[in-house]
C-alpha positions as protocol buffer text, in pm:
chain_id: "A"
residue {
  index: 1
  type: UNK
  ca { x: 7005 y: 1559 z: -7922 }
}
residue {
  index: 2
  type: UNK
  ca { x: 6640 y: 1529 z: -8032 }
}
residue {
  index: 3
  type: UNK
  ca { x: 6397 y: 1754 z: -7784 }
}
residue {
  index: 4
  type: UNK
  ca { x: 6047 y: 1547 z: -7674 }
}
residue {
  index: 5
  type: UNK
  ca { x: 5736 y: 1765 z: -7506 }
}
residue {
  index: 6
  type: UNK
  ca { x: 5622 y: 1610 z: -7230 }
}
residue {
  index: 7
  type: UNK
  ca { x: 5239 y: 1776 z: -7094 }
}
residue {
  index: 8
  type: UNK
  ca { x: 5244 y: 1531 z: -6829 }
}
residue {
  index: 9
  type: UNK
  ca { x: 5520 y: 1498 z: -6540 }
}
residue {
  index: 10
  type: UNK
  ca { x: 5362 y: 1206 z: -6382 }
}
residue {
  index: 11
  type: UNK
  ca { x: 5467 y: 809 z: -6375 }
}
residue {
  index: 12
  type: UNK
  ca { x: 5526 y: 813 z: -6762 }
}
residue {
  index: 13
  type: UNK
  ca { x: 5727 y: 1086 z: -6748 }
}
residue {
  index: 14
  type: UNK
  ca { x: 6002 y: 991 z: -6459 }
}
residue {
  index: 15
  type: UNK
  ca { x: 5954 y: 635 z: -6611 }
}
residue {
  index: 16
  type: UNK
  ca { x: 6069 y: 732 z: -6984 }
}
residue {
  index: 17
  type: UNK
  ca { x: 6344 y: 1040 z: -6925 }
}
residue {
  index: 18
  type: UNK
  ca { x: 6662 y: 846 z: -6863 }
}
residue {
  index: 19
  type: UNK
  ca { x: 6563 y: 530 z: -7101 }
}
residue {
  index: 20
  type: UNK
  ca { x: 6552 y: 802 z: -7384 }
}
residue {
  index: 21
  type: UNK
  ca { x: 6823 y: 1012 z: -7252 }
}
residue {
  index: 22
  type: UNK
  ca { x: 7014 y: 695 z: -7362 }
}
residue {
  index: 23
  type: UNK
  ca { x: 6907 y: 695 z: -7716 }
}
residue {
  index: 24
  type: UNK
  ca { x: 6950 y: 1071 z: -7762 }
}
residue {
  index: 25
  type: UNK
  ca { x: 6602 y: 1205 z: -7700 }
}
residue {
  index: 26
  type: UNK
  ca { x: 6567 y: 1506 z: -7463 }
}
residue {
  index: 27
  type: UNK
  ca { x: 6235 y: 1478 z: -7259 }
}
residue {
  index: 28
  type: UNK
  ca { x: 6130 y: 1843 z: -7133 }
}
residue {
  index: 29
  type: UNK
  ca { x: 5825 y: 1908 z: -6945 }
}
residue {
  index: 30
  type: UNK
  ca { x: 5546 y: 2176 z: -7073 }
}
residue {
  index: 31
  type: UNK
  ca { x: 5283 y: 2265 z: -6876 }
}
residue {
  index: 32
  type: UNK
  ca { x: 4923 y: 2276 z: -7067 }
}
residue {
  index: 33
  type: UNK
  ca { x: 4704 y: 2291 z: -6782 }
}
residue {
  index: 34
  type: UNK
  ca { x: 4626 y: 2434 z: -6413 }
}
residue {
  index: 35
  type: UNK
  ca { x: 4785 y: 2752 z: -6550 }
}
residue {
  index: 36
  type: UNK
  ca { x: 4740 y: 3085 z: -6742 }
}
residue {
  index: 37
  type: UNK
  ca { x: 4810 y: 3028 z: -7151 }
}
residue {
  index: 38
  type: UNK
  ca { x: 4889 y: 3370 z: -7358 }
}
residue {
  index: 39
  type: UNK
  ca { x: 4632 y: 3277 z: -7633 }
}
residue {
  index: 40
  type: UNK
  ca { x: 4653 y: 3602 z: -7856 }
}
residue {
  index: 41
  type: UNK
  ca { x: 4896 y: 3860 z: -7713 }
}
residue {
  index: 42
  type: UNK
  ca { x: 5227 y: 3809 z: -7892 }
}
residue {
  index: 43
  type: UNK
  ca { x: 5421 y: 4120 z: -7684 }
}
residue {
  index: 44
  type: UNK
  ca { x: 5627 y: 3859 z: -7475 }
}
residue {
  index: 45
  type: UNK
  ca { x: 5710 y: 3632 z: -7774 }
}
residue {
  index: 46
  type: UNK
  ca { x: 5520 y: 3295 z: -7847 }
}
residue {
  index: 47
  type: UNK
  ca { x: 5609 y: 3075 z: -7508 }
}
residue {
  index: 48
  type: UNK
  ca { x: 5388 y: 2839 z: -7374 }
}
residue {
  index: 49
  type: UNK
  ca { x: 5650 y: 2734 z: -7103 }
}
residue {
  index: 50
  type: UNK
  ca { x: 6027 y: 2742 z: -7079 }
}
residue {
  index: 51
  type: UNK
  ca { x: 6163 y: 2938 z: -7390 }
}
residue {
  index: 52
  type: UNK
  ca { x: 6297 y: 2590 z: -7535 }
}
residue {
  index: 53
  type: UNK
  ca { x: 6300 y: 2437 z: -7891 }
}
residue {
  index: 54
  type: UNK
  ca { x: 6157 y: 2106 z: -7932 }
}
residue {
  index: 55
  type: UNK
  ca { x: 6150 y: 1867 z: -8235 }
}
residue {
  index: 56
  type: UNK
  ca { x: 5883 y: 1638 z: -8134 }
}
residue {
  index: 57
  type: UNK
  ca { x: 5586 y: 1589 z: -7867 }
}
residue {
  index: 58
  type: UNK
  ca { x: 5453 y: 1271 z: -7699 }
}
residue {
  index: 59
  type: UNK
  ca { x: 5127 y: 1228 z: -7660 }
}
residue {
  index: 60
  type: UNK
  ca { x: 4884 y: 1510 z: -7720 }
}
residue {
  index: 61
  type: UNK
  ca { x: 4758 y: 1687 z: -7407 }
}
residue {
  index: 62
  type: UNK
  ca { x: 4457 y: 1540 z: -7235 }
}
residue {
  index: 63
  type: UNK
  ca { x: 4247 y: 1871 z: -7201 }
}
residue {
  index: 64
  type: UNK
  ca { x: 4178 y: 1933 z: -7610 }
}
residue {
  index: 65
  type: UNK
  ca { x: 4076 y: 2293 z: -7519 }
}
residue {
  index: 66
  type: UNK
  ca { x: 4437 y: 2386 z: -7379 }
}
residue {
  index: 67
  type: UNK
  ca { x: 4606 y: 2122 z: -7600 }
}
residue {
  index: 68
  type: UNK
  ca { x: 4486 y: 2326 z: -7918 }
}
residue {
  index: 69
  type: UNK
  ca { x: 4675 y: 2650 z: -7761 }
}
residue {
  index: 70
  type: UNK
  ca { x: 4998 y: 2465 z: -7674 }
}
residue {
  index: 71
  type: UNK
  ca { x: 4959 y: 2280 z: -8004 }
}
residue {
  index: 72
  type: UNK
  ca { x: 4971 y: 2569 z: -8201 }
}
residue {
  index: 73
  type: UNK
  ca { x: 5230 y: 2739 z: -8008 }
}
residue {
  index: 74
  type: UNK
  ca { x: 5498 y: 2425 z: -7998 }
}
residue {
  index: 75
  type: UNK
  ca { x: 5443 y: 2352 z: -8376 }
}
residue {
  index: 76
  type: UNK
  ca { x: 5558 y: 2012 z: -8382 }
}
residue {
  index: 77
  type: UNK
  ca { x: 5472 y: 1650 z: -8470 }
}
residue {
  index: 78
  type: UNK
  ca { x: 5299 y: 1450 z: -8226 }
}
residue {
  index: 79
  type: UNK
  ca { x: 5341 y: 1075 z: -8117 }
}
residue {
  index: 80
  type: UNK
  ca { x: 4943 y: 1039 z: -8126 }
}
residue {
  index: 81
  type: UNK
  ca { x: 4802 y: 1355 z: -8168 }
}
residue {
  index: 82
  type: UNK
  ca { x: 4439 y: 1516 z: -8122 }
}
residue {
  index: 83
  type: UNK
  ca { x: 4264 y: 1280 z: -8337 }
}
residue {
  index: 84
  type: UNK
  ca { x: 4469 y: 964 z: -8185 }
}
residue {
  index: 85
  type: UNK
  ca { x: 4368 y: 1091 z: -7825 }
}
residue {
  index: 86
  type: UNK
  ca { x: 4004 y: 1146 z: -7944 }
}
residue {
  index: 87
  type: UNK
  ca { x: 3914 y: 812 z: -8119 }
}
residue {
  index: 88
  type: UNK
  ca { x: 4053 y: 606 z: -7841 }
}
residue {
  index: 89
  type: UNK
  ca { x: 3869 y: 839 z: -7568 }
}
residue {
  index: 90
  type: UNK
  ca { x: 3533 y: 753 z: -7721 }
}
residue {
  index: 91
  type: UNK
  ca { x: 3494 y: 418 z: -7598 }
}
residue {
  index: 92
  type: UNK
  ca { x: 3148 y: 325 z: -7758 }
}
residue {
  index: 93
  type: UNK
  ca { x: 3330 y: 425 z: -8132 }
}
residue {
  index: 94
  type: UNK
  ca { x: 3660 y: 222 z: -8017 }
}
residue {
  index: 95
  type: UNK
  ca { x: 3415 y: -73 z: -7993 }
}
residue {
  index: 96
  type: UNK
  ca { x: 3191 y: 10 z: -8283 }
}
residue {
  index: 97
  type: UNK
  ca { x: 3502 y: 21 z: -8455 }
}
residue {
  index: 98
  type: UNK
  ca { x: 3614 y: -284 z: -8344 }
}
residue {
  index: 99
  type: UNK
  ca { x: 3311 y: -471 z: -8406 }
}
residue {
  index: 100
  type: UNK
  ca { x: 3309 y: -356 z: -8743 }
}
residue {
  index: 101
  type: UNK
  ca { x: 3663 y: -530 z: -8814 }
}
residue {
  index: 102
  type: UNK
  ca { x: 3549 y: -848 z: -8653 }
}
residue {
  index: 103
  type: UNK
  ca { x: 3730 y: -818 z: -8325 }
}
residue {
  index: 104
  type: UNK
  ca { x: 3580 y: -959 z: -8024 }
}
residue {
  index: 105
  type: UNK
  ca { x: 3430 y: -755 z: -7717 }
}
residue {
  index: 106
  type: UNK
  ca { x: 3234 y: -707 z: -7441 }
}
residue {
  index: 107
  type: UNK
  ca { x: 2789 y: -648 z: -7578 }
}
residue {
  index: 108
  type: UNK
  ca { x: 2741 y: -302 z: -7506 }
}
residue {
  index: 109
  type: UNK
  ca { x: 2457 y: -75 z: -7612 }
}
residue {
  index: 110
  type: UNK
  ca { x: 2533 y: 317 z: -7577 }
}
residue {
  index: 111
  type: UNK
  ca { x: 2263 y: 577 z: -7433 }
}
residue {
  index: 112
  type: UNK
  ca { x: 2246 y: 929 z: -7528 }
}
residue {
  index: 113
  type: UNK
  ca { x: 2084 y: 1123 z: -7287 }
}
residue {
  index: 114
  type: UNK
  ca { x: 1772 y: 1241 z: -7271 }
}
residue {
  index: 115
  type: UNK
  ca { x: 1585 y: 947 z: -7287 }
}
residue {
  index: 116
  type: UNK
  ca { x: 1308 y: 778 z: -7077 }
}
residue {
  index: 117
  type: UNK
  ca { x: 1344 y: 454 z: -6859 }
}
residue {
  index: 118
  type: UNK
  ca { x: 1130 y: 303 z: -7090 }
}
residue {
  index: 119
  type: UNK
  ca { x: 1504 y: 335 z: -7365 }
}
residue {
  index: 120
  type: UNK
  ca { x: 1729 y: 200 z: -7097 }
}
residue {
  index: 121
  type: UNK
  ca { x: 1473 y: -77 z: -6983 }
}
residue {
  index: 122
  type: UNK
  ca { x: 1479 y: -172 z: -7397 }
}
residue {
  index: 123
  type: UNK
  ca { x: 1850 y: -138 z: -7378 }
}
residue {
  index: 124
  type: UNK
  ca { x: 1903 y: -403 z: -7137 }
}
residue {
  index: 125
  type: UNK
  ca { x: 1631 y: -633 z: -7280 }
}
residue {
  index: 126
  type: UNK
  ca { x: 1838 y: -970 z: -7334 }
}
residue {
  index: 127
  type: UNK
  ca { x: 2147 y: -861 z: -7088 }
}
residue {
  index: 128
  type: UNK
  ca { x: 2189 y: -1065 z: -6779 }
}
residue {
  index: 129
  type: UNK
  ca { x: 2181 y: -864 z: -6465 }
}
residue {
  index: 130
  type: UNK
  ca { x: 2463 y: -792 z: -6343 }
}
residue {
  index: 131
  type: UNK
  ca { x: 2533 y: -518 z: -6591 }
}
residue {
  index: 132
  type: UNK
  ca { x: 2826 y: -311 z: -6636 }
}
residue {
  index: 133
  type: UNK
  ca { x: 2720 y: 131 z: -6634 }
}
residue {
  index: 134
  type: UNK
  ca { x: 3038 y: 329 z: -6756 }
}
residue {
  index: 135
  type: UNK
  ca { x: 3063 y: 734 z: -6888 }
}
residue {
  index: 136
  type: UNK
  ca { x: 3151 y: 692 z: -7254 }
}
residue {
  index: 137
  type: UNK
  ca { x: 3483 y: 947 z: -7212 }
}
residue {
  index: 138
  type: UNK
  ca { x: 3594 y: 887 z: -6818 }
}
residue {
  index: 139
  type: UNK
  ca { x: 3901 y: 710 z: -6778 }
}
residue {
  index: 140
  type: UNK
  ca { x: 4076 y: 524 z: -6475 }
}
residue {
  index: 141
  type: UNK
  ca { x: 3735 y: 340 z: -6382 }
}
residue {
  index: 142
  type: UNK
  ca { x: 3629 y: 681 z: -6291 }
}
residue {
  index: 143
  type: UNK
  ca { x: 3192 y: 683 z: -6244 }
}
residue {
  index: 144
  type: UNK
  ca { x: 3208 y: 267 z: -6373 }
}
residue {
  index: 145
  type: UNK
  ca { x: 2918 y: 125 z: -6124 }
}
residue {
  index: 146
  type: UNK
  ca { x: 2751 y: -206 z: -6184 }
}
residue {
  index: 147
  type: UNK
  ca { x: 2384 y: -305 z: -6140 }
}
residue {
  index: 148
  type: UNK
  ca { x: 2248 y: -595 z: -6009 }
}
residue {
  index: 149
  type: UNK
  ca { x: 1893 y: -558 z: -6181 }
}
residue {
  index: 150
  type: UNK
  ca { x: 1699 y: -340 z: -6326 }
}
residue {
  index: 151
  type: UNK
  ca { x: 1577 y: -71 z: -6023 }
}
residue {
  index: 152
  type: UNK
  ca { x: 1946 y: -75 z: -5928 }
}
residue {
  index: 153
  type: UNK
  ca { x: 2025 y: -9 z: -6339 }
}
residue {
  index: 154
  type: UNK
  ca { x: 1772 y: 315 z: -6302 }
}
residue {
  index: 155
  type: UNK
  ca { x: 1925 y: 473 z: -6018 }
}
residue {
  index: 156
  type: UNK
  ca { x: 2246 y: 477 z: -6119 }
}
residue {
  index: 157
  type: UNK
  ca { x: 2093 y: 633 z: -6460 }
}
residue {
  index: 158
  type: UNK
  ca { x: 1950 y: 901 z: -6232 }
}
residue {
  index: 159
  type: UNK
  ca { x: 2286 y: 1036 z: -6129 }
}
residue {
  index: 160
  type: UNK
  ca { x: 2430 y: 1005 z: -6457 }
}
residue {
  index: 161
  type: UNK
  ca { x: 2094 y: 1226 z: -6585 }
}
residue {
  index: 162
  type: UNK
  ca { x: 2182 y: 1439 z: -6296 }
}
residue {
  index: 163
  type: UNK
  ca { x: 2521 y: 1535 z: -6444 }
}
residue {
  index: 164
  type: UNK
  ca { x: 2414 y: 1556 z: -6825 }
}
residue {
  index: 165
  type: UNK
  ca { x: 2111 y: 1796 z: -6738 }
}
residue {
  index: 166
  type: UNK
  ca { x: 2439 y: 2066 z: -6701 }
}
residue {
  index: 167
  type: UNK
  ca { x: 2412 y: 2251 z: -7007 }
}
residue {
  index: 168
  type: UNK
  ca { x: 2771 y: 2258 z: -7015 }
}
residue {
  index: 169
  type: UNK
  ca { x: 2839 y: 1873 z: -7026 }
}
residue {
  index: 170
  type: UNK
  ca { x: 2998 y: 1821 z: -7346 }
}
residue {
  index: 171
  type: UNK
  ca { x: 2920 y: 1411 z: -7373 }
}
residue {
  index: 172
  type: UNK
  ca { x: 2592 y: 1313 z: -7244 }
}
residue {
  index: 173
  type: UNK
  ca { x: 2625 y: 934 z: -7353 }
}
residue {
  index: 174
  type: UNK
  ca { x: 2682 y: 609 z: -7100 }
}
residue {
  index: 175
  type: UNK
  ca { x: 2761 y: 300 z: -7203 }
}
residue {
  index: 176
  type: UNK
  ca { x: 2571 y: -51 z: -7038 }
}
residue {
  index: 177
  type: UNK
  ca { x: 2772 y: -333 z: -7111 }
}
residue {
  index: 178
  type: UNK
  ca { x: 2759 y: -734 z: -7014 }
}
residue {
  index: 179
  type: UNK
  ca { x: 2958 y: -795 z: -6672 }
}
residue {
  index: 180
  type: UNK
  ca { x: 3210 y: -1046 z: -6727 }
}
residue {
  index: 181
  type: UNK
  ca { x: 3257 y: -1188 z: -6415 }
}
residue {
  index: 182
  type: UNK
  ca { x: 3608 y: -1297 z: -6245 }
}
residue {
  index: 183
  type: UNK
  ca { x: 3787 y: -1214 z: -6566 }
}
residue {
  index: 184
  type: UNK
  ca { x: 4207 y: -1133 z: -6610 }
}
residue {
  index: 185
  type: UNK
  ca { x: 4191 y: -792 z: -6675 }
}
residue {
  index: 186
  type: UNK
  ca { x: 4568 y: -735 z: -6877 }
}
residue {
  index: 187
  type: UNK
  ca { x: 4674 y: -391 z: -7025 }
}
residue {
  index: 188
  type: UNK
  ca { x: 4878 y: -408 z: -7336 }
}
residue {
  index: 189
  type: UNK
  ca { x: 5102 y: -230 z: -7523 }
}
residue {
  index: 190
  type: UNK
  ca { x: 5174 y: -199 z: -7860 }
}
residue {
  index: 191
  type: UNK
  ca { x: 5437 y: 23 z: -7994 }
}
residue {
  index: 192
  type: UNK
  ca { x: 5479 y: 117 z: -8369 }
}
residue {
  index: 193
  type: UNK
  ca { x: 5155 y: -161 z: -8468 }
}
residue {
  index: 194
  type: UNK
  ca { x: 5367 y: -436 z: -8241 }
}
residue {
  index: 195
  type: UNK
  ca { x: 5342 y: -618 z: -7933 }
}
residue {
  index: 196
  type: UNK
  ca { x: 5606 y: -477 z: -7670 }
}
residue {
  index: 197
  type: UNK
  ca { x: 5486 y: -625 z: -7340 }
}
residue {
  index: 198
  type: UNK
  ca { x: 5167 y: -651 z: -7096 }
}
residue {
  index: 199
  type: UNK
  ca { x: 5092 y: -672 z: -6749 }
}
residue {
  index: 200
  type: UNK
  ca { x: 4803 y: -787 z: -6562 }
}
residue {
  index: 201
  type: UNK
  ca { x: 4619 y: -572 z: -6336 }
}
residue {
  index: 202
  type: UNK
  ca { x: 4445 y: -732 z: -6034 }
}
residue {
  index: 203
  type: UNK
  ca { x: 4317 y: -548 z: -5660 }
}
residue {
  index: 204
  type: UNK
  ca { x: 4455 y: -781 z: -5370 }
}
residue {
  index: 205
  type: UNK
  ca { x: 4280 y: -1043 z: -5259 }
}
residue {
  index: 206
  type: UNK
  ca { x: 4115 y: -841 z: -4964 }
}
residue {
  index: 207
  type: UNK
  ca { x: 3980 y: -652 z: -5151 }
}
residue {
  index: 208
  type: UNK
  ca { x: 3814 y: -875 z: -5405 }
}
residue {
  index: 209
  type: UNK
  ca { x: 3677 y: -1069 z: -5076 }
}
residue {
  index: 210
  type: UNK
  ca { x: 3499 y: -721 z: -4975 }
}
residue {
  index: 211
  type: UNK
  ca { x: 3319 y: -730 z: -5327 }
}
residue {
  index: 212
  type: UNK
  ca { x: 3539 y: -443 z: -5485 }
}
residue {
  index: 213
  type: UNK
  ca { x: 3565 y: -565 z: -5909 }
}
residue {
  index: 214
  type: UNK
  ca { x: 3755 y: -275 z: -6079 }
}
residue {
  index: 215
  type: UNK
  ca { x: 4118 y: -367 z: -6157 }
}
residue {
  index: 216
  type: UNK
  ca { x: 4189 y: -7 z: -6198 }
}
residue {
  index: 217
  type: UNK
  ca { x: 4550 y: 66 z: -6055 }
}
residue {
  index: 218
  type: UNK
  ca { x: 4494 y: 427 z: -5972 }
}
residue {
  index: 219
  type: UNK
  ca { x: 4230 y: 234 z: -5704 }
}
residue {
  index: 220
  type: UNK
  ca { x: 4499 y: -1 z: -5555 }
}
residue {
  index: 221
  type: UNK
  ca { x: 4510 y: -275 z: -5859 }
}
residue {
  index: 222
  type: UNK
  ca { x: 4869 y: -397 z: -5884 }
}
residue {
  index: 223
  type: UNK
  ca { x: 4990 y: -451 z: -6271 }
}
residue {
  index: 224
  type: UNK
  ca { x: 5232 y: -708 z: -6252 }
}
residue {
  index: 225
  type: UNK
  ca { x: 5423 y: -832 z: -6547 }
}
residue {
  index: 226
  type: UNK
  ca { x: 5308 y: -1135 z: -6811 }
}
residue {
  index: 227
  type: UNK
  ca { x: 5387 y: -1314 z: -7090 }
}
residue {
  index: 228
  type: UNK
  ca { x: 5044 y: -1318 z: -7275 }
}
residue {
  index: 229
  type: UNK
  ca { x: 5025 y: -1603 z: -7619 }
}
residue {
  index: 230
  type: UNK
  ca { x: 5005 y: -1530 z: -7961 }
}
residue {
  index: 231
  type: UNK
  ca { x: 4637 y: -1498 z: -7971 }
}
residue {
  index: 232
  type: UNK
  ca { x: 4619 y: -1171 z: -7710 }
}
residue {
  index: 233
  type: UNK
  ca { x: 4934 y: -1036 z: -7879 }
}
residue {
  index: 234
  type: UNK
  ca { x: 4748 y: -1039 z: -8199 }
}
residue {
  index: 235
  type: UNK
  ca { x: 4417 y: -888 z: -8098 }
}
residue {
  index: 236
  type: UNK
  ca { x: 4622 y: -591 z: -7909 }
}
residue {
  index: 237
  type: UNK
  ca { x: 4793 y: -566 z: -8256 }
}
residue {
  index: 238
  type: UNK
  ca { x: 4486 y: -589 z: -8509 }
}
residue {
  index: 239
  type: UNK
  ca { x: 4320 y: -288 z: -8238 }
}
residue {
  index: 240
  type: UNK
  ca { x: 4588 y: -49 z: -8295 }
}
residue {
  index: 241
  type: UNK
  ca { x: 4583 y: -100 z: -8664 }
}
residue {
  index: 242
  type: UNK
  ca { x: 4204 y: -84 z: -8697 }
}
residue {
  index: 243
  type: UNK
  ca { x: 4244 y: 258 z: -8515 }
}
residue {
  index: 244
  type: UNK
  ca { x: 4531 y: 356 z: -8662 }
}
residue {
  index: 245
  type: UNK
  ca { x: 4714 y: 450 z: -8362 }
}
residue {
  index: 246
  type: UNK
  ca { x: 5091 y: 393 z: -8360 }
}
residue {
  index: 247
  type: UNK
  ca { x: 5116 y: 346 z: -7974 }
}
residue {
  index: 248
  type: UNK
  ca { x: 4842 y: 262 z: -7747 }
}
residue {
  index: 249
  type: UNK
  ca { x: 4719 y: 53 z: -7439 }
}
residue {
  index: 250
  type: UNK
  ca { x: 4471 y: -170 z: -7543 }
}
residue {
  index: 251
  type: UNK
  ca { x: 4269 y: -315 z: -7210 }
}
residue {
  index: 252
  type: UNK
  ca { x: 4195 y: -710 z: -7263 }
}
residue {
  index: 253
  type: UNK
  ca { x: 3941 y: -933 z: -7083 }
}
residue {
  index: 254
  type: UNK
  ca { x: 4008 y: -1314 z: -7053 }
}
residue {
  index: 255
  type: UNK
  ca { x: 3725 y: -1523 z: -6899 }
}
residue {
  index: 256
  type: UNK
  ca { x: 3561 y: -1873 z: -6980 }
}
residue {
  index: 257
  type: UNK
  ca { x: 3721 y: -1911 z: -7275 }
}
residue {
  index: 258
  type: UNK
  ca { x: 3625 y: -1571 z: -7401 }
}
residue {
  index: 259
  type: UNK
  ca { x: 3914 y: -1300 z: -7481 }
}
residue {
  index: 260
  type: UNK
  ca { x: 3776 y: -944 z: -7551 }
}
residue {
  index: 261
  type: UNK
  ca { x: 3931 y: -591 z: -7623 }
}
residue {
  index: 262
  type: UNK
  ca { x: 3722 y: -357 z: -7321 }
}
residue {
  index: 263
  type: UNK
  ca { x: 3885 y: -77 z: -7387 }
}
residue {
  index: 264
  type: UNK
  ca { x: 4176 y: 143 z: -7548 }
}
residue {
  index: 265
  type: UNK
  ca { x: 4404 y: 396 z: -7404 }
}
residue {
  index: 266
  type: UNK
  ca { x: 4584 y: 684 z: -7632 }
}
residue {
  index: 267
  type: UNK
  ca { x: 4747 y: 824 z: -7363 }
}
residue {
  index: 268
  type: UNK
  ca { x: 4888 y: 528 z: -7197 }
}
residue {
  index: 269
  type: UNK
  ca { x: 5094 y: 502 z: -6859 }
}
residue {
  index: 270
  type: UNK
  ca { x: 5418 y: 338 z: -6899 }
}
residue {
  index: 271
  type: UNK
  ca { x: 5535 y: 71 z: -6644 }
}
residue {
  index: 272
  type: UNK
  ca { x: 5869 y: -40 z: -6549 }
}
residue {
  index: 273
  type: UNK
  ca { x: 6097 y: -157 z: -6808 }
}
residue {
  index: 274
  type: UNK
  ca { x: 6092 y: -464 z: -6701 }
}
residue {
  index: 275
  type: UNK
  ca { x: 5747 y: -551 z: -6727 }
}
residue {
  index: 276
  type: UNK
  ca { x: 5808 y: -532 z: -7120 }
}
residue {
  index: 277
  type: UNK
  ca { x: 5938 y: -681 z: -7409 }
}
residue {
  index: 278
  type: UNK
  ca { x: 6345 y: -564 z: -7363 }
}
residue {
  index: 279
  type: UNK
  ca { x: 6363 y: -373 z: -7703 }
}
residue {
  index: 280
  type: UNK
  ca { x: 6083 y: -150 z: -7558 }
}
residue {
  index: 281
  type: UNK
  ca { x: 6266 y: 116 z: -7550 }
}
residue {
  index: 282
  type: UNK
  ca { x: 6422 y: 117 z: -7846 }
}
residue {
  index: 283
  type: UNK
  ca { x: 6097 y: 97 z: -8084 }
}
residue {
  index: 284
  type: UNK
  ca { x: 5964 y: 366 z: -7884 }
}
residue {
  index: 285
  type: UNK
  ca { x: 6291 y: 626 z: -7954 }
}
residue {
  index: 286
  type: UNK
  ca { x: 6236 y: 473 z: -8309 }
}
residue {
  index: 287
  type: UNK
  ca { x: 5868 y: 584 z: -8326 }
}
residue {
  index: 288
  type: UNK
  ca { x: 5954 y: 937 z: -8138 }
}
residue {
  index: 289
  type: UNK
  ca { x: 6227 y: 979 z: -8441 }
}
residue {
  index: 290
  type: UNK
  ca { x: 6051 y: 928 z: -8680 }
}
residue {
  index: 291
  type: UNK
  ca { x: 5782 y: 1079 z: -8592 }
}
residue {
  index: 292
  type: UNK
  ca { x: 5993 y: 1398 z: -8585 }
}
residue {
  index: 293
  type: UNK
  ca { x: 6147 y: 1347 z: -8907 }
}
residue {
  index: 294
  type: UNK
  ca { x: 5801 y: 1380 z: -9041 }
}
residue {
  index: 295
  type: UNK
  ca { x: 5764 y: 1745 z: -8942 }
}
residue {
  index: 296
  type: UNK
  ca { x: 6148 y: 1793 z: -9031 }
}
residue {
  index: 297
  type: UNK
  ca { x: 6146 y: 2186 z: -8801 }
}
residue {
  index: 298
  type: UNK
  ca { x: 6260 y: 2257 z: -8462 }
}
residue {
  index: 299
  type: UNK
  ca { x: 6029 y: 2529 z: -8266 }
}
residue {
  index: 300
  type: UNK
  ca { x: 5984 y: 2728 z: -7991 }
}
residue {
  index: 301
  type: UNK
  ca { x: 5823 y: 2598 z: -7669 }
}
């Protein structure tokens, strides 16, 4: 039976363990953060975890600094390794990217920190208020805020300078991007440079009446299950393949008429089966197998 690393034992992982169990993939958990990692004394062998061979790991780890360690210690293929989990991370390159191939999204201008309100009042010149503020490397809506005008823009700025005047802040850029207002907000995913399901994430309707916007489900969004047409299919599709990322969650925007990749997710949470397409599961063991047939040597954990 084929043996998949697992560095997270969240949803995704309870989610995925008996589907592959099925088609004779293994999941194990390793542990790559919120723990001591032997880094250069060899004494008690080369463990990062559990002494336990695995073929193949899913998803590189999320912190790069302790995924380089367990990385180098596992020794195997990855599906979507560091440079997959990078690219799709940096959400003004995703869209520069994007743009680049043609593909439609949101108008965003990234700031790089330091600059003067004078660069962020030029930024905005020709946006409509309300405006969309988002760290370029946060994920799950985490520090997203939206201005209503300008003064309200600034403030918000001033936390975000507040944060990147930490010498050790590794990205100091924001995005500001146009707010598109009551729009679907689906996640996608595409397995192996295909469509294999969607579901649309929306907060209940409480909470929209009280003003809250971001669809985020870790912030009480619930992703139910849809059947999106040809046209989102293909735009999920033609982001993964300008990217070059074999499985990803690509974040979709439909509103008045307009349909517009917001952002991309290497590291994607899987949902219940059946909120997918039903050979789900089998092009994922597919792209796990062969992913390990590319590196062709079992290791140590």
């Amino acid at each position: 039976m084929l043996r998949l690393a697992m560095t997270t034992d969240s949803e995704t992982f309870t989610r995925i363990r008996d589907p592959l169990a099925d088609r004779g993939i293994e999941v194990g958990h390793v542990q790559a953060s919120e723990r001591s990692l032997r880094v250069a004394d060899r004494r008690d062998g080369t463990s990062v975890g559990e002494d336990v061979e695995f073929d193949v790991g899913f998803v590189y780890p999320s912190r790069l600094m302790e995924g380089a360690v367990v990385d180098t210690r596992l020794s195997v293929p990855w599906v979507n390794g560091r440079d997959a989990v990078v690219t799709s991370r940096n959400k003004a390159g995703v869209l520069a990217a994007l743009d680049a191939a043609g593909l439609p999204t949101p108008r965003t201008v990234m700031v790089s920190n330091p600059v003067d309100e004078a660069v962020v009042a030029d930024a905005v010149a020709g946006f409509e208020f309300p405006v969309v503020v988002k760290p370029n490397s946060a994920t799950r809506g985490v520090g997203v805020a939206k201005a209503t005008d300008l003064d309200s823009l600034l403030g918000i700025v001033d936390y975000l300078n507040l944060v990147h005047d930490y010498r050790a802040t590794g990205d100091k850029s924001y995005l500001i991007q146009e707010f598109l207002p009551d729009a679907n907000d689906y996640r996608v995913m595409v397995v192996d440079g295909a469509y294999a399901g969607a579901v649309r994430r929306e907060l209940p309707a409480d909470a929209l009446e009280a003003g809250r916007w971001k669809h985020n489900v870790h912030r009480g969004a619930a992703a139910t299950g849809v059947e999106l047409g040809s046209a989102a299919r293909e735009l999920a599709e033609r982001t993964a393949a300008t990217l070059e990322i074999d499985y990803l969650g690509v974040d979709l925007l439909e509103t008045g008429g307009r349909l517009v990749v917001n952002e991309t997710n290497a590291r994607p949470t899987v949902d219940a089966a059946t909120k997918y397409e039903p050979d789900f599961y089998d092009r994922l063991a597919s792209l796990i197998e062969r992913t390990a047939d590319g590196n062709g040597t079992t290791r140590e954990a």
